[in-house]
mmCIF file of C-alpha atoms in Angstrom:
data_model
loop_
_atom_site.group_PDB
_atom_site.id
_atom_site.type_symbol
_atom_site.label_atom_id
_atom_site.label_comp_id
_atom_site.label_asym_id
_atom_site.label_seq_id
_atom_site.Cartn_x
_atom_site.Cartn_y
_atom_site.Cartn_z
ATOM 1 C CA UNK A 162 20.676 -41.924 130.672
ATOM 2 C CA UNK A 163 23.008 -44.844 131.232
ATOM 3 C CA UNK A 164 22.047 -48.102 129.536
ATOM 4 C CA UNK A 165 21.914 -51.395 131.449
ATOM 5 C CA UNK A 166 21.650 -54.885 129.967
ATOM 6 C CA UNK A 167 20.738 -57.715 132.326
ATOM 7 C CA UNK A 168 21.724 -61.349 131.757
ATOM 8 C CA UNK A 169 19.574 -63.906 133.616
ATOM 9 C CA UNK A 170 18.890 -67.636 133.332
ATOM 10 C CA UNK A 171 16.054 -68.221 135.783
ATOM 11 C CA UNK A 172 13.123 -66.711 137.613
ATOM 12 C CA UNK A 173 14.320 -63.127 137.245
ATOM 13 C CA UNK A 174 13.356 -61.668 140.619
ATOM 14 C CA UNK A 175 16.589 -59.663 140.760
ATOM 15 C CA UNK A 176 16.147 -58.547 137.145
ATOM 16 C CA UNK A 177 12.580 -57.420 137.863
ATOM 17 C CA UNK A 178 13.713 -55.537 140.971
ATOM 18 C CA UNK A 179 16.485 -53.758 139.031
ATOM 19 C CA UNK A 180 14.141 -52.841 136.151
ATOM 20 C CA UNK A 181 11.573 -51.389 138.578
ATOM 21 C CA UNK A 182 14.261 -49.494 140.493
ATOM 22 C CA UNK A 183 15.572 -47.771 137.379
ATOM 23 C CA UNK A 184 12.093 -46.950 136.052
ATOM 24 C CA UNK A 185 11.888 -44.556 139.012
ATOM 25 C CA UNK A 186 15.254 -42.817 138.422
ATOM 26 C CA UNK A 187 16.749 -40.701 135.664
ATOM 27 C CA UNK A 188 20.214 -42.218 136.130
ATOM 28 C CA UNK A 189 19.820 -45.261 133.938
ATOM 29 C CA UNK A 190 17.413 -47.727 132.437
ATOM 30 C CA UNK A 191 17.382 -51.391 131.554
ATOM 31 C CA UNK A 192 17.343 -51.544 127.746
ATOM 32 C CA UNK A 193 17.256 -55.337 127.364
ATOM 33 C CA UNK A 194 17.258 -58.660 129.167
ATOM 34 C CA UNK A 195 19.418 -61.421 127.659
ATOM 35 C CA UNK A 196 18.775 -65.065 128.523
ATOM 36 C CA UNK A 197 20.068 -68.450 127.487
ATOM 37 C CA UNK A 198 16.913 -70.189 128.727
ATOM 38 C CA UNK A 199 13.824 -69.958 126.516
ATOM 39 C CA UNK A 200 11.694 -71.181 129.456
ATOM 40 C CA UNK A 201 13.067 -68.696 131.991
ATOM 41 C CA UNK A 202 10.468 -66.815 134.027
ATOM 42 C CA UNK A 203 12.595 -63.668 133.545
ATOM 43 C CA UNK A 204 11.205 -63.440 129.966
ATOM 44 C CA UNK A 205 7.651 -63.079 131.274
ATOM 45 C CA UNK A 206 8.749 -60.552 133.920
ATOM 46 C CA UNK A 207 10.565 -58.442 131.310
ATOM 47 C CA UNK A 208 7.579 -58.565 128.955
ATOM 48 C CA UNK A 209 5.221 -57.302 131.676
ATOM 49 C CA UNK A 210 7.653 -54.436 132.356
ATOM 50 C CA UNK A 211 7.984 -53.726 128.603
ATOM 51 C CA UNK A 212 11.681 -54.569 128.385
ATOM 52 C CA UNK A 213 12.865 -56.305 125.186
ATOM 53 C CA UNK A 214 14.444 -59.727 125.581
ATOM 54 C CA UNK A 215 17.118 -61.566 123.619
ATOM 55 C CA UNK A 216 17.035 -65.343 123.819
ATOM 56 C CA UNK A 217 20.175 -67.119 122.665
ATOM 57 C CA UNK A 218 21.784 -70.542 122.710
ATOM 58 C CA UNK A 219 25.067 -71.416 124.362
ATOM 59 C CA UNK A 220 26.558 -71.741 120.846
ATOM 60 C CA UNK A 221 25.401 -68.227 119.918
ATOM 61 C CA UNK A 222 27.001 -66.890 123.102
ATOM 62 C CA UNK A 223 30.374 -68.317 122.083
ATOM 63 C CA UNK A 224 30.080 -67.474 118.359
ATOM 64 C CA UNK A 225 29.997 -63.669 118.758
ATOM 65 C CA UNK A 226 26.275 -63.334 118.003
ATOM 66 C CA UNK A 227 25.564 -62.130 121.547
ATOM 67 C CA UNK A 228 28.529 -59.740 121.428
ATOM 68 C CA UNK A 229 27.174 -58.252 118.182
ATOM 69 C CA UNK A 230 23.769 -57.673 119.800
ATOM 70 C CA UNK A 231 25.431 -56.101 122.842
ATOM 71 C CA UNK A 232 27.515 -53.829 120.631
ATOM 72 C CA UNK A 233 24.359 -52.649 118.845
ATOM 73 C CA UNK A 234 22.902 -51.612 122.223
ATOM 74 C CA UNK A 235 26.147 -50.084 123.574
ATOM 75 C CA UNK A 236 25.358 -50.678 127.263
ATOM 76 C CA UNK A 237 27.180 -48.730 129.968
ATOM 77 C CA UNK A 238 26.816 -51.664 132.357
ATOM 78 C CA UNK A 239 26.104 -55.372 131.945
ATOM 79 C CA UNK A 240 24.550 -56.977 135.012
ATOM 80 C CA UNK A 241 24.564 -60.732 135.575
ATOM 81 C CA UNK A 242 21.584 -61.539 137.790
ATOM 82 C CA UNK A 243 21.377 -65.297 138.100
ATOM 83 C CA UNK A 244 23.105 -65.974 134.789
ATOM 84 C CA UNK A 245 24.657 -69.420 134.868
ATOM 85 C CA UNK A 246 26.948 -69.531 131.822
ATOM 86 C CA UNK A 247 30.510 -68.283 131.745
ATOM 87 C CA UNK A 248 30.845 -65.227 129.500
ATOM 88 C CA UNK A 249 33.310 -65.592 126.624
ATOM 89 C CA UNK A 250 36.538 -63.610 126.887
ATOM 90 C CA UNK A 251 35.551 -61.491 123.837
ATOM 91 C CA UNK A 252 32.609 -60.010 125.758
ATOM 92 C CA UNK A 253 34.686 -59.453 128.903
ATOM 93 C CA UNK A 254 37.444 -57.729 126.911
ATOM 94 C CA UNK A 255 34.900 -55.616 124.975
ATOM 95 C CA UNK A 256 33.380 -54.304 128.210
ATOM 96 C CA UNK A 257 36.245 -53.901 130.705
ATOM 97 C CA UNK A 258 35.049 -53.059 134.231
ATOM 98 C CA UNK A 259 31.515 -52.821 132.886
ATOM 99 C CA UNK A 260 30.238 -56.324 133.712
ATOM 100 C CA UNK A 261 29.156 -57.173 137.240
ATOM 101 C CA UNK A 262 27.718 -60.243 138.924
ATOM 102 C CA UNK A 263 25.982 -60.940 142.206
ATOM 103 C CA UNK A 264 26.977 -64.055 144.140
ATOM 104 C CA UNK A 265 24.963 -65.516 147.047
ATOM 105 C CA UNK A 266 27.932 -65.921 149.414
ATOM 106 C CA UNK A 267 30.864 -63.967 150.795
ATOM 107 C CA UNK A 268 33.519 -64.536 148.149
ATOM 108 C CA UNK A 269 36.142 -65.927 147.937
ATOM 109 C CA UNK A 270 34.285 -68.575 149.978
ATOM 110 C CA UNK A 271 31.752 -70.748 148.144
ATOM 111 C CA UNK A 272 32.549 -69.490 144.657
ATOM 112 C CA UNK A 273 33.461 -71.235 141.439
ATOM 113 C CA UNK A 274 31.865 -73.550 138.912
ATOM 114 C CA UNK A 275 28.656 -75.143 140.159
ATOM 115 C CA UNK A 276 28.395 -72.833 143.160
ATOM 116 C CA UNK A 277 25.103 -71.045 142.621
ATOM 117 C CA UNK A 278 21.676 -70.912 144.234
ATOM 118 C CA UNK A 279 20.787 -73.752 146.589
ATOM 119 C CA UNK A 280 24.167 -75.438 146.004
ATOM 120 C CA UNK A 281 25.764 -72.514 147.856
ATOM 121 C CA UNK A 282 23.173 -72.380 150.648
ATOM 122 C CA UNK A 283 23.388 -76.147 151.282
ATOM 123 C CA UNK A 284 27.204 -76.010 151.468
ATOM 124 C CA UNK A 285 27.059 -73.086 153.908
ATOM 125 C CA UNK A 286 24.607 -74.893 156.220
ATOM 126 C CA UNK A 287 26.506 -78.203 155.973
ATOM 127 C CA UNK A 288 29.735 -76.420 156.955
ATOM 128 C CA UNK A 289 27.972 -74.786 159.927
ATOM 129 C CA UNK A 290 28.987 -71.264 158.882
ATOM 130 C CA UNK A 291 27.986 -68.534 161.325
ATOM 131 C CA UNK A 292 27.504 -65.932 158.612
ATOM 132 C CA UNK A 293 27.047 -65.599 154.892
ATOM 133 C CA UNK A 294 25.974 -62.794 152.597
ATOM 134 C CA UNK A 295 26.139 -61.413 149.100
ATOM 135 C CA UNK A 296 29.067 -60.324 146.976
ATOM 136 C CA UNK A 297 28.789 -58.005 143.999
ATOM 137 C CA UNK A 298 31.905 -58.218 141.876
ATOM 138 C CA UNK A 299 33.335 -57.426 138.464
ATOM 139 C CA UNK A 300 33.360 -60.316 136.010
ATOM 140 C CA UNK A 301 36.633 -61.658 134.665
ATOM 141 C CA UNK A 302 37.520 -64.861 132.806
ATOM 142 C CA UNK A 303 37.185 -67.032 135.950
ATOM 143 C CA UNK A 304 34.001 -67.841 137.872
ATOM 144 C CA UNK A 305 33.573 -65.533 140.877
ATOM 145 C CA UNK A 306 37.151 -64.208 140.888
ATOM 146 C CA UNK A 307 36.704 -60.616 139.680
ATOM 147 C CA UNK A 308 37.434 -57.666 141.958
ATOM 148 C CA UNK A 309 34.882 -57.286 144.746
ATOM 149 C CA UNK A 310 32.739 -54.149 144.651
ATOM 150 C CA UNK A 311 30.422 -54.741 147.627
ATOM 151 C CA UNK A 312 29.668 -57.318 150.317
ATOM 152 C CA UNK A 313 26.914 -57.474 152.918
ATOM 153 C CA UNK A 314 26.784 -60.074 155.690
ATOM 154 C CA UNK A 315 23.923 -61.826 157.431
ATOM 155 C CA UNK A 316 24.015 -64.067 160.512
ATOM 156 C CA UNK A 317 23.110 -67.735 160.196
ATOM 157 C CA UNK A 318 21.379 -69.396 163.119
ATOM 158 C CA UNK A 319 22.135 -73.011 164.017
ATOM 159 C CA UNK A 320 18.479 -73.789 163.190
ATOM 160 C CA UNK A 321 18.576 -72.207 159.714
ATOM 161 C CA UNK A 322 17.898 -74.541 156.800
ATOM 162 C CA UNK A 323 19.284 -73.897 153.287
ATOM 163 C CA UNK A 324 15.820 -72.532 152.397
ATOM 164 C CA UNK A 325 15.946 -70.018 155.278
ATOM 165 C CA UNK A 326 19.464 -68.980 154.221
ATOM 166 C CA UNK A 327 18.156 -68.524 150.651
ATOM 167 C CA UNK A 328 15.432 -66.178 151.947
ATOM 168 C CA UNK A 329 17.962 -64.124 153.916
ATOM 169 C CA UNK A 330 20.211 -63.830 150.851
ATOM 170 C CA UNK A 331 17.279 -62.880 148.617
ATOM 171 C CA UNK A 332 16.376 -60.027 150.983
ATOM 172 C CA UNK A 333 19.957 -58.702 150.781
ATOM 173 C CA UNK A 334 19.983 -59.004 146.974
ATOM 174 C CA UNK A 335 16.689 -57.141 146.628
ATOM 175 C CA UNK A 336 17.802 -54.348 148.957
ATOM 176 C CA UNK A 337 21.395 -53.773 147.832
ATOM 177 C CA UNK A 338 21.838 -54.847 144.184
ATOM 178 C CA UNK A 339 19.961 -51.881 142.616
ATOM 179 C CA UNK A 340 21.706 -49.397 144.943
ATOM 180 C CA UNK A 341 25.165 -50.726 144.075
ATOM 181 C CA UNK A 342 24.344 -50.651 140.340
ATOM 182 C CA UNK A 343 23.167 -47.047 140.688
ATOM 183 C CA UNK A 344 26.394 -46.074 142.476
ATOM 184 C CA UNK A 345 28.462 -47.629 139.662
ATOM 185 C CA UNK A 346 26.581 -45.639 137.019
#
């Protein structure tokens, strides 16, 4: 069984979906959820699904404490699912081609620092884009610049609000993220 560690900072709907997906396979399992936000809803979701959580500060992330905990788990894949901090280079170098992220746009468009969640959807609507989508990519030392693994597009209607775009993206994330993770394992 391959071991997956999920990093999340928020509500954890993608984390929950991934955990549930792998509970029904014998390919891999989520062994822990790591979060930098002690108030994140992902903690509650993980608890209900009986997945241990690690809560850490930004300082602990950059002082090797998180890397030590990861090394004790020896994950085959690290999945960033709504994790908002930049991973330190030590973690990236310790897990080459084993850290992936999902981004709510078609990279390289609408990537980079500060481009997450509603910030992305608002920019897409303001720029009158005709399509958007999701990008699953490897993580490197720069925000949203790692090699692309998978993209899926969705059409944007002229009447779509950022909230409607967010719903369309969420549907794509829920459908494709677990499948892509499974294919990587």
